[in-house]
Short mmCIF file of C-alpha atoms in Angstrom, two decimals:
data_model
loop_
_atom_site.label_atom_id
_atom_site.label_comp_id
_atom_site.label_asym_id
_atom_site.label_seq_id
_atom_site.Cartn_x
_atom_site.Cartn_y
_atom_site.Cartn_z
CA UNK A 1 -11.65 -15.91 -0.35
CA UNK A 2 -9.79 -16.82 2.94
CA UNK A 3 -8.60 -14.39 5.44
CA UNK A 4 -7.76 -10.48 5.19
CA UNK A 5 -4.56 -9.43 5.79
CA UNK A 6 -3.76 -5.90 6.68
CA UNK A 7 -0.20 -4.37 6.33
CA UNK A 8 0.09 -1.05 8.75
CA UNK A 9 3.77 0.91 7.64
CA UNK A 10 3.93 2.70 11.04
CA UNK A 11 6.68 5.67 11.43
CA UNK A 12 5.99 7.50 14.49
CA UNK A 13 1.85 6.81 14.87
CA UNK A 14 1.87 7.16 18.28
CA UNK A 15 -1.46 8.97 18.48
CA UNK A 16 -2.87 7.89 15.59
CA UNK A 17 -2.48 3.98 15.60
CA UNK A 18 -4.64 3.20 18.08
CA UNK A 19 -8.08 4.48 16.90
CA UNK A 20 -6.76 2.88 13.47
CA UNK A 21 -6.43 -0.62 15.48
CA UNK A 22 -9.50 -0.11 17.33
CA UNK A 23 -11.39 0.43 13.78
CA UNK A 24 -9.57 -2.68 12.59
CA UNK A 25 -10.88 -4.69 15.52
CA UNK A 26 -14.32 -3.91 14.55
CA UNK A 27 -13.82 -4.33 10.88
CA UNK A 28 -12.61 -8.16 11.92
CA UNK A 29 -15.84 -8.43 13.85
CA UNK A 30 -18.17 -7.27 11.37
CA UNK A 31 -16.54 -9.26 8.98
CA UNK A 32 -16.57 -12.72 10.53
CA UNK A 33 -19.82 -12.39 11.66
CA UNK A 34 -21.32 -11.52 8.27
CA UNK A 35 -19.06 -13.00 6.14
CA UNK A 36 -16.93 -15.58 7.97
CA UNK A 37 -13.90 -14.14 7.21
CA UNK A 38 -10.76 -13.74 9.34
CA UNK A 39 -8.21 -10.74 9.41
CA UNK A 40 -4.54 -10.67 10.90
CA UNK A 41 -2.90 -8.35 11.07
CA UNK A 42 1.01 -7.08 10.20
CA UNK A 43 2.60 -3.76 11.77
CA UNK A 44 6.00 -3.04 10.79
CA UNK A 45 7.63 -0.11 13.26
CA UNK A 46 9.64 1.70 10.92
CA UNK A 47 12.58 2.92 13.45
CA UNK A 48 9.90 4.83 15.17
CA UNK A 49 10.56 6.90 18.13
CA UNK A 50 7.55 7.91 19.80
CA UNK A 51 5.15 5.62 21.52
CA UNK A 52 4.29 3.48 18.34
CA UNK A 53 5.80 0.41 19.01
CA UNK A 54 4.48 0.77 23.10
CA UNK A 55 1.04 1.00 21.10
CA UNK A 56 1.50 -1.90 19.04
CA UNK A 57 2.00 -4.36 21.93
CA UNK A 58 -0.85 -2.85 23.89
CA UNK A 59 -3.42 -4.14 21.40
CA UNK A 60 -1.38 -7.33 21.42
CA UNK A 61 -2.16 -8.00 24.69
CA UNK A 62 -5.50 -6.69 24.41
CA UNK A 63 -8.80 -9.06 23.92
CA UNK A 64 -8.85 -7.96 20.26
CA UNK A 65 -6.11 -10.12 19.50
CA UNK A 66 -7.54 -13.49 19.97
CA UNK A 67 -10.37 -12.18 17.02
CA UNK A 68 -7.35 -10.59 15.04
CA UNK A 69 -3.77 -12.06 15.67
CA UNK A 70 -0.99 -9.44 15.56
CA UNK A 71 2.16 -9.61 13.89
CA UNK A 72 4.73 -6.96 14.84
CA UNK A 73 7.72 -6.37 12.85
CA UNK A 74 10.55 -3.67 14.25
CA UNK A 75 12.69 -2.20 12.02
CA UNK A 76 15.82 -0.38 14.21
CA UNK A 77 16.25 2.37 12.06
CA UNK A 78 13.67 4.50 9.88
CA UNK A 79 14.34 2.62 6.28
CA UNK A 80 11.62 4.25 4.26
CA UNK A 81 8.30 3.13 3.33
CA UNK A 82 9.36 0.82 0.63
CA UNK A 83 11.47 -0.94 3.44
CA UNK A 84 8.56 -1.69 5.65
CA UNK A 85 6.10 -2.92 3.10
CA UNK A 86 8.93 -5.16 1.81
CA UNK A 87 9.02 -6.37 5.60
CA UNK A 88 5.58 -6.96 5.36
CA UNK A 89 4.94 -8.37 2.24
CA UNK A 90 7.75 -11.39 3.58
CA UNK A 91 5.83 -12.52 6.40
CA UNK A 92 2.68 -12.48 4.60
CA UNK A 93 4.63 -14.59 1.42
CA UNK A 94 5.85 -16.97 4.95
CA UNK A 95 1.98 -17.23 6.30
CA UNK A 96 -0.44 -16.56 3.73
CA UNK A 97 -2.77 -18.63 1.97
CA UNK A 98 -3.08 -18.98 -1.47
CA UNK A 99 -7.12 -17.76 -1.02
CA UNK A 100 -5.84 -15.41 1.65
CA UNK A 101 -5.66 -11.10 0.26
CA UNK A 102 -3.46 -8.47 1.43
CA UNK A 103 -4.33 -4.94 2.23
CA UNK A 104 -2.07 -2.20 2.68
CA UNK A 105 -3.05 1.12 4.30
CA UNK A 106 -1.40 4.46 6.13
CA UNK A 107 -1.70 4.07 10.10
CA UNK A 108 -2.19 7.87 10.28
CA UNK A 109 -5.74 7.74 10.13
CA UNK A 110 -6.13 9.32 6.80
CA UNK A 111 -7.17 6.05 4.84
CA UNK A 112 -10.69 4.93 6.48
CA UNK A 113 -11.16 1.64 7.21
CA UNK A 114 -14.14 1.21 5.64
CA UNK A 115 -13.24 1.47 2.39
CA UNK A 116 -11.34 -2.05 2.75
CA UNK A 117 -15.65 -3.35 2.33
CA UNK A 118 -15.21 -1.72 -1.36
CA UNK A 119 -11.46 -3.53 -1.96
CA UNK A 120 -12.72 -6.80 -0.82
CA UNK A 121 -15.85 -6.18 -3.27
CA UNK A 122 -14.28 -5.77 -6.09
CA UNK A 123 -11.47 -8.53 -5.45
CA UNK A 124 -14.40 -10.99 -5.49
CA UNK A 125 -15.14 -9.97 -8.84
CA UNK A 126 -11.69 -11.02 -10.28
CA UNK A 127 -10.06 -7.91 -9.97
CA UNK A 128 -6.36 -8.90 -8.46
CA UNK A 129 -5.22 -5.52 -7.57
CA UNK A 130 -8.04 -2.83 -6.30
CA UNK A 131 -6.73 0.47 -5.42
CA UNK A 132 -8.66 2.70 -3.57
CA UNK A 133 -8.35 5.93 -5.88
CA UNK A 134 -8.69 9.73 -4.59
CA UNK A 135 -9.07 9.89 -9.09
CA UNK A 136 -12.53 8.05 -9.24
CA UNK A 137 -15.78 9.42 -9.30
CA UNK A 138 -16.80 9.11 -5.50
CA UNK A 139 -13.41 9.72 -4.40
CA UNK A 140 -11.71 12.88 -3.18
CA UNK A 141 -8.99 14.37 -0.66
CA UNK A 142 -9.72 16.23 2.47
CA UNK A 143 -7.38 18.66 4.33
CA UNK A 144 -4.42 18.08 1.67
CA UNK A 145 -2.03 21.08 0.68
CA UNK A 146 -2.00 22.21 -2.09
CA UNK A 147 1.65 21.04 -2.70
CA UNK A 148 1.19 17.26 -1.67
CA UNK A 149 -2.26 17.32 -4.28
CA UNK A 150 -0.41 18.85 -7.17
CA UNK A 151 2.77 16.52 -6.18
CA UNK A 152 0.19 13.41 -6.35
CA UNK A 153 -1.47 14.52 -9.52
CA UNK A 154 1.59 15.22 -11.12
CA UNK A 155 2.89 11.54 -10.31
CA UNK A 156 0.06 10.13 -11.61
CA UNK A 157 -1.01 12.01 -14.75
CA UNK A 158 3.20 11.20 -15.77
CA UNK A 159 2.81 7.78 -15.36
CA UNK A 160 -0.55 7.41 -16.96
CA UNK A 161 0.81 9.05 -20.00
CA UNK A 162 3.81 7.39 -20.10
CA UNK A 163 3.62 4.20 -18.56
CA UNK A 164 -0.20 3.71 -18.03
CA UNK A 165 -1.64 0.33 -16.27
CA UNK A 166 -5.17 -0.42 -17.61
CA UNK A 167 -7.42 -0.01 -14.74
CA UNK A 168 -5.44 2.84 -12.71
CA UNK A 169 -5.61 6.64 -12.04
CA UNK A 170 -3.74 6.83 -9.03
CA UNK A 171 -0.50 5.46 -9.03
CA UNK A 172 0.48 6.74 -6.03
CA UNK A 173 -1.98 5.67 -3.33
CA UNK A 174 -0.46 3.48 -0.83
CA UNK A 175 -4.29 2.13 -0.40
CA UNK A 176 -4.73 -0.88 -1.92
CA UNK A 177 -5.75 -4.98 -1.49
CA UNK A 178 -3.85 -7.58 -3.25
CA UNK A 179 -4.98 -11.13 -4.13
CA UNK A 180 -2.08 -13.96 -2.39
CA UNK A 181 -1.67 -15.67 -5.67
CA UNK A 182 -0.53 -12.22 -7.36
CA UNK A 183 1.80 -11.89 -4.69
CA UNK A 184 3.30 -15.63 -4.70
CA UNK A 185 3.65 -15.23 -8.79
CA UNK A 186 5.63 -11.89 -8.03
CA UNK A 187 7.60 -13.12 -5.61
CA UNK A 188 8.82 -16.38 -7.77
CA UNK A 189 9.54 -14.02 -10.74
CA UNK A 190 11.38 -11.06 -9.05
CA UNK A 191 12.54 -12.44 -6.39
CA UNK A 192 14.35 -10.32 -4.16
CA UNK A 193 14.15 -7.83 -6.30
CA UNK A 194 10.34 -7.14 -6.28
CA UNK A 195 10.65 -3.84 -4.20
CA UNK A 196 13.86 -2.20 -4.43
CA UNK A 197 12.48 1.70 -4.07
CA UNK A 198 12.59 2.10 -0.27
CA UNK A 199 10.54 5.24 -0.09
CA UNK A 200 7.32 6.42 -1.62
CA UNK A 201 8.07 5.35 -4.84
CA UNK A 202 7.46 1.52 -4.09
CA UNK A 203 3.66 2.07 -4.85
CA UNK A 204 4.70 3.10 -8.37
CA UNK A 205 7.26 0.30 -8.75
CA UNK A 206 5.00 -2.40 -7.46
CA UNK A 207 2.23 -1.38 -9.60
CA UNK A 208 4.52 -1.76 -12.47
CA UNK A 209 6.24 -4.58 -11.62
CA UNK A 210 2.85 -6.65 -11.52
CA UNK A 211 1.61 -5.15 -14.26
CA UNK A 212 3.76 -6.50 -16.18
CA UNK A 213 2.72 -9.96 -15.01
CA UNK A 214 -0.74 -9.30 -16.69
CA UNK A 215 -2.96 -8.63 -13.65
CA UNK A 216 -6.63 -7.54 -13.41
CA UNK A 217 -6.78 -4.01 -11.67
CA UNK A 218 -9.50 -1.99 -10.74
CA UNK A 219 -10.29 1.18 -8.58
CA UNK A 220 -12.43 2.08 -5.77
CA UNK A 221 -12.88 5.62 -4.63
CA UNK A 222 -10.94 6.77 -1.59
CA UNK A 223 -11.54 9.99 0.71
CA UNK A 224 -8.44 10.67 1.82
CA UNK A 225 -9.19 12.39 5.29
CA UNK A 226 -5.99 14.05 5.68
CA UNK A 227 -7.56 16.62 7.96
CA UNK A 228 -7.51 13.70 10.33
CA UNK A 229 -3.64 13.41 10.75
CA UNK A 230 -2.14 14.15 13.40
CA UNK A 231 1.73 14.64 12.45
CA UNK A 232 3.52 15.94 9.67
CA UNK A 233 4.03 14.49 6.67
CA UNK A 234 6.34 11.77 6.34
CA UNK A 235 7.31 12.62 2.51
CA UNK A 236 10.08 13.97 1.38
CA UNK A 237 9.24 16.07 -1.73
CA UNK A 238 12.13 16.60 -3.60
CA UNK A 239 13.53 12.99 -3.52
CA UNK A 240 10.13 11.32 -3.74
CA UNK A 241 10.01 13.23 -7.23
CA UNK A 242 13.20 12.31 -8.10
CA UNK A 243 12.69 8.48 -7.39
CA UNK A 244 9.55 8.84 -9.26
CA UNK A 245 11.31 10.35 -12.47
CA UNK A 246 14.04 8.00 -11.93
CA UNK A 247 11.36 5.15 -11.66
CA UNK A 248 10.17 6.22 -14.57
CA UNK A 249 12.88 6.53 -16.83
CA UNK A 250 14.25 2.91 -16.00
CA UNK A 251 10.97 1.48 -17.07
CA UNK A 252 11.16 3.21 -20.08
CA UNK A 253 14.32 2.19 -20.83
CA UNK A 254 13.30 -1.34 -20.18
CA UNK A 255 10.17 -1.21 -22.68
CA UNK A 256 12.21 0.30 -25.37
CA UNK A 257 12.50 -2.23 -28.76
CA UNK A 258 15.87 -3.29 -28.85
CA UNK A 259 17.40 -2.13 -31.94
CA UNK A 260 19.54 -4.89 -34.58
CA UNK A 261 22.58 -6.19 -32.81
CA UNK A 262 21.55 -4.80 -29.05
CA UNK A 263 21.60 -7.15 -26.39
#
């Protein structure tokens, strides 16, 4: 396995982003000195206006970069999160390594950065997507209302009924680690086309998308320490659900057999 790449979606993380950076920091510290292993990392400012970006080049210039390079992408507007992992994702396809794996995780402090020792455990047994899963034994959510946990359940339990992945409970965590090669293979098949949702319903679409390539998933279990946040929600409800059914029905449409005559 070569180096770790971690993809931060930042919208307005002023306060939160730096104790998320400084975690990262030691992450890529314990990590090369116990397993040799180098992390960049890849913040895309999502039309933020706060202090996130300001807080992004501070740790650029800090020490921490020379032991974990910095990539900062600035988006002028607020695009959605689909937008900035799509921003992402292209200058990891321009730098990466076929060896190299890709992590993505919520700046707000709510993902801990520990679990990334679980993602990278089970990658090195083969898995090629590992999801760190709030629907795993071991895993649970902290401080979440009781909206957001029925919204996530909901999301989840439809598409495992409907359009289940092998592997997966929670289709909606943005929490995850993805092996290069997956990501190269998706990228020559889809093309630009390999995220089109621009908001929350990416994680579903992706998921799909490279499931449909044949890849090995597996979960880890995630606390989600939402008690930790410290701004609102960036979801919108009502359209995330809609993008989700909408999601959902194209992909259903697409698995349908084709009937005599059709197409």
């Amino acid at each position: 396995m070569g180096r770790l790449w971690v993809l931060l979606p930042c919208y307005n993380e002023e306060q939160a982003l730096p104790t998320v950076l400084r975690q990262l920091s030691g992450l890529a510290e314990t990590l090369l000195r116990n397993q040799g292993m180098r992390v960049a990392l890849i913040i895309v400012d999502d039309g933020s206006i706060d202090g996130t970006q300001k807080a992004a080049l501070a740790t650029l210039a800090s020490p921490s970069a020379s032991l974990m390079p910095i990539n900062i992408i600035t988006h002028e507007q607020n695009m959605g999160l689909g937008a900035a992992i799509k921003s992402g994702i292209g200058l990891f396809l321009a730098q990466a390594n076929d060896d190299d794996v890709l992590v993505t995780m919520d700046a707000d402090g709510t993902h801990p950065v520990e679990t990334i020792f679980l993602l990278l455990e089970a990658a090195r047994s083969g898995n090629e997507i590992v999801i760190a899963s709030r629907f795993v034994a071991g895993g649970k959510e902290i401080g979440l209302s009781k909206q957001r946990k029925f919204l996530s359940r909901l999301c989840s339990s439809l598409m495992g009924e409907l359009l289940p992945v092998r592997g997966v409970h929670d289709y909606s965590s943005g929490f995850r680690l993805y092996a290069a090669r997956t990501i190269f293979s998706a990228a020559q098949k889809y093309g630009d086309n390999f995220i089109t949702e621009m908001g929350f319903a990416c994680q579903a679409e992706i998921l799909l998308k490279l499931n449909r390539m044949g890849v090995q998933c597996a979960e880890v279990p995630l606390i989600l320490r939402y008690d930790l946040k410290t701004g609102p929600s960036k979801m919108p409800l009502r359209q995330t659900i809609w993008r989700y059914i909408s999601l959902g029905c194209r992909e259903m449409l697409r698995r349908r057999p084709k009937k005599y005559g059709e197409g």
